[in-house]
Amino acid sequence: MNDIIQLNESEFASQVLQAPGPVLVDFYAPWCGPCKMLSPLLEQLAAEFRARVKFVKVNVDDAPGLAMRHQITGVPTVMLFRGGLVLDTFVGLPNPRTLKRRLEELAPAPAAATA
């Protein structure tokens, strides 16, 4: 099951800017080698954070207005949003541990029940 939603320009505001919780946006291009290398990591994180963080992808070739509005100068660019605000930006391939740690800070796991 794919936990990452592909968005176009018309869906961005409702799916990202108006989302109630944290959203990770992967701005990518289909011809971009590093973007392809990032995909497996994002799929793994999307499965791990399924109930806590929304994961979306935006093809910058199909959404040049979004790329311009968010000042995307290189791909991949990963942006973390909450409440319509950009909380963090990673340009290029992010360090997997750093990205996971940042997601944990934005959307901590519910405390486990103790026996």
GROMACS .gro file of N, CA and C in nm:
model
  345
    1MET      N    1   0.084  -0.118   0.000
    1MET     CA    2   0.000   0.000   0.000
    1MET      C    3   0.088   0.124   0.000
    2ASN      N    4   0.053   0.220  -0.086
    2ASN     CA    5   0.132   0.343  -0.094
    2ASN      C    6   0.078   0.445   0.004
    3ASP      N    7   0.164   0.492   0.093
    3ASP     CA    8   0.125   0.588   0.196
    3ASP      C    9   0.159   0.731   0.156
    4ILE      N   10   0.207   0.751   0.033
    4ILE     CA   11   0.246   0.884  -0.013
    4ILE      C   12   0.148   0.929  -0.120
    5ILE      N   13   0.094   1.049  -0.103
    5ILE     CA   14  -0.007   1.103  -0.193
    5ILE      C   15   0.061   1.193  -0.296
    6GLN      N   16   0.029   1.173  -0.423
    6GLN     CA   17   0.079   1.259  -0.531
    6GLN      C   18  -0.017   1.378  -0.544
    7LEU      N   19   0.035   1.500  -0.534
    7LEU     CA   20  -0.049   1.620  -0.541
    7LEU      C   21  -0.018   1.704  -0.663
    8ASN      N   22  -0.121   1.779  -0.707
    8ASN     CA   23  -0.100   1.880  -0.810
    8ASN      C   24  -0.120   2.017  -0.745
    9GLU      N   25  -0.106   2.122  -0.825
    9GLU     CA   26  -0.114   2.258  -0.769
    9GLU      C   27  -0.249   2.287  -0.706
   10SER      N   28  -0.357   2.238  -0.766
   10SER     CA   29  -0.490   2.271  -0.715
   10SER      C   30  -0.521   2.203  -0.582
   11GLU      N   31  -0.452   2.095  -0.551
   11GLU     CA   32  -0.478   2.022  -0.426
   11GLU      C   33  -0.387   2.064  -0.310
   12PHE      N   34  -0.282   2.139  -0.340
   12PHE     CA   35  -0.179   2.167  -0.241
   12PHE      C   36  -0.233   2.239  -0.117
   13ALA      N   37  -0.311   2.343  -0.138
   13ALA     CA   38  -0.360   2.422  -0.023
   13ALA      C   39  -0.443   2.336   0.071
   14SER      N   40  -0.537   2.260   0.017
   14SER     CA   41  -0.625   2.181   0.104
   14SER      C   42  -0.553   2.063   0.168
   15GLN      N   43  -0.460   2.002   0.098
   15GLN     CA   44  -0.392   1.883   0.149
   15GLN      C   45  -0.270   1.914   0.236
   16VAL      N   46  -0.210   2.031   0.217
   16VAL     CA   47  -0.088   2.064   0.291
   16VAL      C   48  -0.109   2.184   0.382
   17LEU      N   49  -0.144   2.297   0.324
   17LEU     CA   50  -0.151   2.421   0.403
   17LEU      C   51  -0.264   2.419   0.505
   18GLN      N   52  -0.374   2.350   0.473
   18GLN     CA   53  -0.488   2.344   0.565
   18GLN      C   54  -0.494   2.214   0.644
   19ALA      N   55  -0.394   2.130   0.631
   19ALA     CA   56  -0.393   2.002   0.703
   19ALA      C   57  -0.382   2.028   0.854
   20PRO      N   58  -0.453   1.949   0.935
   20PRO     CA   59  -0.450   1.970   1.079
   20PRO      C   60  -0.318   1.929   1.146
   21GLY      N   61  -0.246   1.837   1.086
   21GLY     CA   62  -0.122   1.788   1.147
   21GLY      C   63  -0.002   1.813   1.059
   22PRO      N   64   0.112   1.755   1.095
   22PRO     CA   65   0.234   1.773   1.017
   22PRO      C   66   0.224   1.707   0.880
   23VAL      N   67   0.288   1.771   0.782
   23VAL     CA   68   0.291   1.719   0.645
   23VAL      C   69   0.434   1.727   0.593
   24LEU      N   70   0.483   1.617   0.539
   24LEU     CA   71   0.612   1.616   0.471
   24LEU      C   72   0.584   1.624   0.322
   25VAL      N   73   0.644   1.723   0.255
   25VAL     CA   74   0.627   1.739   0.111
   25VAL      C   75   0.760   1.712   0.043
   26ASP      N   76   0.759   1.618  -0.051
   26ASP     CA   77   0.876   1.586  -0.132
   26ASP      C   78   0.858   1.653  -0.268
   27PHE      N   79   0.931   1.763  -0.291
   27PHE     CA   80   0.933   1.827  -0.423
   27PHE      C   81   1.038   1.753  -0.504
   28TYR      N   82   0.998   1.693  -0.615
   28TYR     CA   83   1.087   1.606  -0.691
   28TYR      C   84   1.065   1.627  -0.841
   29ALA      N   85   1.149   1.562  -0.920
   29ALA     CA   86   1.132   1.556  -1.065
   29ALA      C   87   1.159   1.412  -1.108
   30PRO      N   88   1.083   1.361  -1.204
   30PRO     CA   89   1.098   1.221  -1.244
   30PRO      C   90   1.235   1.189  -1.305
   31TRP      N   91   1.304   1.288  -1.359
   31TRP     CA   92   1.435   1.268  -1.421
   31TRP      C   93   1.550   1.278  -1.320
   32CYS      N   94   1.520   1.308  -1.195
   32CYS     CA   95   1.620   1.336  -1.092
   32CYS      C   96   1.667   1.207  -1.024
   33GLY      N   97   1.795   1.174  -1.042
   33GLY     CA   98   1.851   1.053  -0.980
   33GLY      C   99   1.843   1.054  -0.828
   34PRO      N  100   1.887   1.161  -0.761
   34PRO     CA  101   1.877   1.164  -0.615
   34PRO      C  102   1.733   1.153  -0.565
   35CYS      N  103   1.637   1.205  -0.643
   35CYS     CA  104   1.495   1.193  -0.604
   35CYS      C  105   1.455   1.046  -0.600
   36LYS      N  106   1.502   0.970  -0.699
   36LYS     CA  107   1.471   0.826  -0.704
   36LYS      C  108   1.536   0.754  -0.586
   37MET      N  109   1.655   0.800  -0.546
   37MET     CA  110   1.723   0.739  -0.432
   37MET      C  111   1.651   0.770  -0.302
   38LEU      N  112   1.584   0.884  -0.294
   38LEU     CA  113   1.513   0.925  -0.173
   38LEU      C  114   1.381   0.850  -0.155
   39SER      N  115   1.320   0.808  -0.264
   39SER     CA  116   1.186   0.746  -0.257
   39SER      C  117   1.175   0.629  -0.160
   40PRO      N  118   1.268   0.532  -0.160
   40PRO     CA  119   1.253   0.421  -0.064
   40PRO      C  120   1.254   0.466   0.082
   41LEU      N  121   1.338   0.565   0.114
   41LEU     CA  122   1.341   0.617   0.252
   41LEU      C  123   1.207   0.680   0.288
   42LEU      N  124   1.153   0.761   0.197
   42LEU     CA  125   1.025   0.825   0.225
   42LEU      C  126   0.912   0.723   0.238
   43GLU      N  127   0.915   0.618   0.156
   43GLU     CA  128   0.813   0.513   0.167
   43GLU      C  129   0.822   0.444   0.303
   44GLN      N  130   0.944   0.418   0.348
   44GLN     CA  131   0.964   0.355   0.479
   44GLN      C  132   0.914   0.447   0.591
   45LEU      N  133   0.950   0.574   0.585
   45LEU     CA  134   0.906   0.669   0.688
   45LEU      C  135   0.755   0.690   0.684
   46ALA      N  136   0.698   0.692   0.564
   46ALA     CA  137   0.553   0.710   0.552
   46ALA      C  138   0.479   0.594   0.618
   47ALA      N  139   0.531   0.473   0.604
   47ALA     CA  140   0.469   0.358   0.670
   47ALA      C  141   0.486   0.368   0.821
   48GLU      N  142   0.603   0.409   0.865
   48GLU     CA  143   0.632   0.418   1.009
   48GLU      C  144   0.551   0.529   1.077
   49PHE      N  145   0.532   0.641   1.008
   49PHE     CA  146   0.463   0.756   1.067
   49PHE      C  147   0.320   0.770   1.015
   50ARG      N  148   0.265   0.662   0.961
   50ARG     CA  149   0.135   0.663   0.892
   50ARG      C  150   0.027   0.741   0.966
   51ALA      N  151   0.009   0.718   1.091
   51ALA     CA  152  -0.101   0.782   1.165
   51ALA      C  153  -0.065   0.921   1.218
   52ARG      N  154   0.062   0.962   1.200
   52ARG     CA  155   0.106   1.087   1.262
   52ARG      C  156   0.146   1.197   1.165
   53VAL      N  157   0.192   1.160   1.046
   53VAL     CA  158   0.241   1.258   0.949
   53VAL      C  159   0.185   1.222   0.812
   54LYS      N  160   0.136   1.323   0.740
   54LYS     CA  161   0.092   1.302   0.602
   54LYS      C  162   0.214   1.321   0.512
   55PHE      N  163   0.233   1.230   0.417
   55PHE     CA  164   0.343   1.237   0.321
   55PHE      C  165   0.286   1.264   0.183
   56VAL      N  166   0.339   1.366   0.116
   56VAL     CA  167   0.293   1.398  -0.019
   56VAL      C  168   0.413   1.424  -0.109
   57LYS      N  169   0.392   1.404  -0.239
   57LYS     CA  170   0.493   1.431  -0.341
   57LYS      C  171   0.437   1.533  -0.438
   58VAL      N  172   0.523   1.623  -0.483
   58VAL     CA  173   0.486   1.722  -0.583
   58VAL      C  174   0.592   1.719  -0.693
   59ASN      N  175   0.549   1.688  -0.815
   59ASN     CA  176   0.638   1.689  -0.931
   59ASN      C  177   0.656   1.834  -0.974
   60VAL      N  178   0.777   1.888  -0.960
   60VAL     CA  179   0.800   2.030  -0.990
   60VAL      C  180   0.782   2.062  -1.137
   61ASP      N  181   0.799   1.962  -1.224
   61ASP     CA  182   0.777   1.985  -1.367
   61ASP      C  183   0.629   2.006  -1.397
   62ASP      N  184   0.542   1.939  -1.321
   62ASP     CA  185   0.397   1.952  -1.339
   62ASP      C  186   0.338   2.065  -1.256
   63ALA      N  187   0.413   2.116  -1.159
   63ALA     CA  188   0.362   2.221  -1.069
   63ALA      C  189   0.465   2.333  -1.055
   64PRO      N  190   0.499   2.400  -1.165
   64PRO     CA  191   0.602   2.504  -1.158
   64PRO      C  192   0.563   2.622  -1.069
   65GLY      N  193   0.434   2.650  -1.058
   65GLY     CA  194   0.390   2.759  -0.972
   65GLY      C  195   0.420   2.730  -0.826
   66LEU      N  196   0.396   2.605  -0.784
   66LEU     CA  197   0.428   2.567  -0.645
   66LEU      C  198   0.578   2.574  -0.621
   67ALA      N  199   0.654   2.525  -0.718
   67ALA     CA  200   0.800   2.528  -0.704
   67ALA      C  201   0.848   2.672  -0.688
   68MET      N  202   0.791   2.763  -0.765
   68MET     CA  203   0.832   2.903  -0.757
   68MET      C  204   0.789   2.964  -0.623
   69ARG      N  205   0.664   2.938  -0.582
   69ARG     CA  206   0.612   2.994  -0.456
   69ARG      C  207   0.693   2.949  -0.336
   70HIS      N  208   0.740   2.825  -0.340
   70HIS     CA  209   0.814   2.770  -0.226
   70HIS      C  210   0.966   2.777  -0.247
   71GLN      N  211   1.006   2.851  -0.349
   71GLN     CA  212   1.147   2.878  -0.376
   71GLN      C  213   1.230   2.750  -0.388
   72ILE      N  214   1.175   2.654  -0.463
   72ILE     CA  215   1.245   2.528  -0.486
   72ILE      C  216   1.351   2.554  -0.593
   73THR      N  217   1.478   2.548  -0.553
   73THR     CA  218   1.587   2.574  -0.646
   73THR      C  219   1.662   2.447  -0.683
   74GLY      N  220   1.635   2.339  -0.615
   74GLY     CA  221   1.698   2.211  -0.644
   74GLY      C  222   1.608   2.099  -0.599
   75VAL      N  223   1.622   1.984  -0.663
   75VAL     CA  224   1.545   1.867  -0.624
   75VAL      C  225   1.641   1.753  -0.593
   76PRO      N  226   1.606   1.670  -0.497
   76PRO     CA  227   1.484   1.678  -0.417
   76PRO      C  228   1.494   1.788  -0.311
   77THR      N  229   1.379   1.844  -0.280
   77THR     CA  230   1.365   1.933  -0.165
   77THR      C  231   1.252   1.878  -0.080
   78VAL      N  232   1.280   1.852   0.046
   78VAL     CA  233   1.180   1.802   0.140
   78VAL      C  234   1.147   1.916   0.235
   79MET      N  235   1.018   1.946   0.246
   79MET     CA  236   0.973   2.051   0.337
   79MET      C  237   0.876   1.992   0.437
   80LEU      N  238   0.889   2.034   0.561
   80LEU     CA  239   0.798   1.991   0.667
   80LEU      C  240   0.707   2.108   0.701
   81PHE      N  241   0.576   2.084   0.692
   81PHE     CA  242   0.475   2.186   0.719
   81PHE      C  243   0.393   2.147   0.840
   82ARG      N  244   0.344   2.247   0.912
   82ARG     CA  245   0.240   2.227   1.013
   82ARG      C  246   0.166   2.359   1.025
   83GLY      N  247   0.034   2.353   1.021
   83GLY     CA  248  -0.046   2.473   1.032
   83GLY      C  249  -0.022   2.571   0.919
   84GLY      N  250   0.014   2.520   0.803
   84GLY     CA  251   0.038   2.605   0.687
   84GLY      C  252   0.175   2.670   0.685
   85LEU      N  253   0.256   2.645   0.787
   85LEU     CA  254   0.389   2.706   0.796
   85LEU      C  255   0.498   2.604   0.766
   86VAL      N  256   0.603   2.649   0.701
   86VAL     CA  257   0.720   2.564   0.677
   86VAL      C  258   0.803   2.561   0.805
   87LEU      N  259   0.823   2.442   0.859
   87LEU     CA  260   0.901   2.427   0.982
   87LEU      C  261   1.045   2.387   0.955
   88ASP      N  262   1.069   2.321   0.842
   88ASP     CA  263   1.203   2.276   0.811
   88ASP      C  264   1.212   2.248   0.662
   89THR      N  265   1.332   2.263   0.608
   89THR     CA  266   1.357   2.237   0.466
   89THR      C  267   1.488   2.163   0.452
   90PHE      N  268   1.487   2.058   0.370
   90PHE     CA  269   1.607   1.982   0.338
   90PHE      C  270   1.623   1.985   0.186
   91VAL      N  271   1.733   2.041   0.137
   91VAL     CA  272   1.760   2.043  -0.007
   91VAL      C  273   1.864   1.936  -0.036
   92GLY      N  274   1.836   1.853  -0.136
   92GLY     CA  275   1.923   1.740  -0.165
   92GLY      C  276   1.880   1.620  -0.083
   93LEU      N  277   1.964   1.518  -0.081
   93LEU     CA  278   1.931   1.398  -0.005
   93LEU      C  279   1.952   1.424   0.144
   94PRO      N  280   1.845   1.420   0.223
   94PRO     CA  281   1.862   1.443   0.366
   94PRO      C  282   1.923   1.320   0.434
   95ASN      N  283   1.992   1.344   0.543
   95ASN     CA  284   2.043   1.234   0.624
   95ASN      C  285   1.922   1.161   0.682
   96PRO      N  286   1.911   1.029   0.661
   96PRO     CA  287   1.793   0.956   0.710
   96PRO      C  288   1.769   0.971   0.859
   97ARG      N  289   1.874   0.966   0.939
   97ARG     CA  290   1.856   0.978   1.085
   97ARG      C  291   1.807   1.118   1.123
   98THR      N  292   1.862   1.219   1.057
   98THR     CA  293   1.822   1.357   1.085
   98THR      C  294   1.675   1.378   1.050
   99LEU      N  295   1.634   1.329   0.934
   99LEU     CA  296   1.495   1.344   0.891
   99LEU      C  297   1.401   1.269   0.986
  100LYS      N  298   1.437   1.148   1.023
  100LYS     CA  299   1.352   1.071   1.114
  100LYS      C  300   1.343   1.139   1.251
  101ARG      N  301   1.454   1.190   1.300
  101ARG     CA  302   1.454   1.259   1.429
  101ARG      C  303   1.364   1.383   1.424
  102ARG      N  304   1.370   1.455   1.314
  102ARG     CA  305   1.286   1.575   1.300
  102ARG      C  306   1.138   1.537   1.295
  103LEU      N  307   1.105   1.428   1.228
  103LEU     CA  308   0.966   1.381   1.225
  103LEU      C  309   0.920   1.340   1.364
  104GLU      N  310   1.008   1.275   1.440
  104GLU     CA  311   0.974   1.237   1.577
  104GLU      C  312   0.945   1.360   1.663
  105GLU      N  313   1.021   1.467   1.641
  105GLU     CA  314   0.998   1.591   1.716
  105GLU      C  315   0.864   1.653   1.680
  106LEU      N  316   0.830   1.649   1.551
  106LEU     CA  317   0.705   1.709   1.505
  106LEU      C  318   0.583   1.626   1.542
  107ALA      N  319   0.600   1.495   1.544
  107ALA     CA  320   0.487   1.406   1.567
  107ALA      C  321   0.532   1.290   1.655
  108PRO      N  322   0.551   1.315   1.784
  108PRO     CA  323   0.598   1.208   1.872
  108PRO      C  324   0.499   1.093   1.878
  109ALA      N  325   0.554   0.975   1.897
  109ALA     CA  326   0.469   0.856   1.911
  109ALA      C  327   0.391   0.866   2.041
  110PRO      N  328   0.267   0.816   2.040
  110PRO     CA  329   0.191   0.815   2.166
  110PRO      C  330   0.266   0.731   2.269
  111ALA      N  331   0.259   0.773   2.392
  111ALA     CA  332   0.326   0.699   2.500
  111ALA      C  333   0.270   0.558   2.507
  112ALA      N  334   0.359   0.462   2.518
  112ALA     CA  335   0.317   0.322   2.528
  112ALA      C  336   0.259   0.297   2.667
  113ALA      N  337   0.158   0.217   2.670
  113ALA     CA  338   0.097   0.181   2.799
  113ALA      C  339   0.193   0.092   2.876
  114THR      N  340   0.207   0.118   3.004
  114THR     CA  341   0.295   0.036   3.086
  114THR      C  342   0.212  -0.068   3.159
  115ALA      N  343   0.270  -0.184   3.176
  115ALA     CA  344   0.198  -0.294   3.241
  115ALA      C  345   0.211  -0.288   3.390
   0.00000   0.00000   0.00000
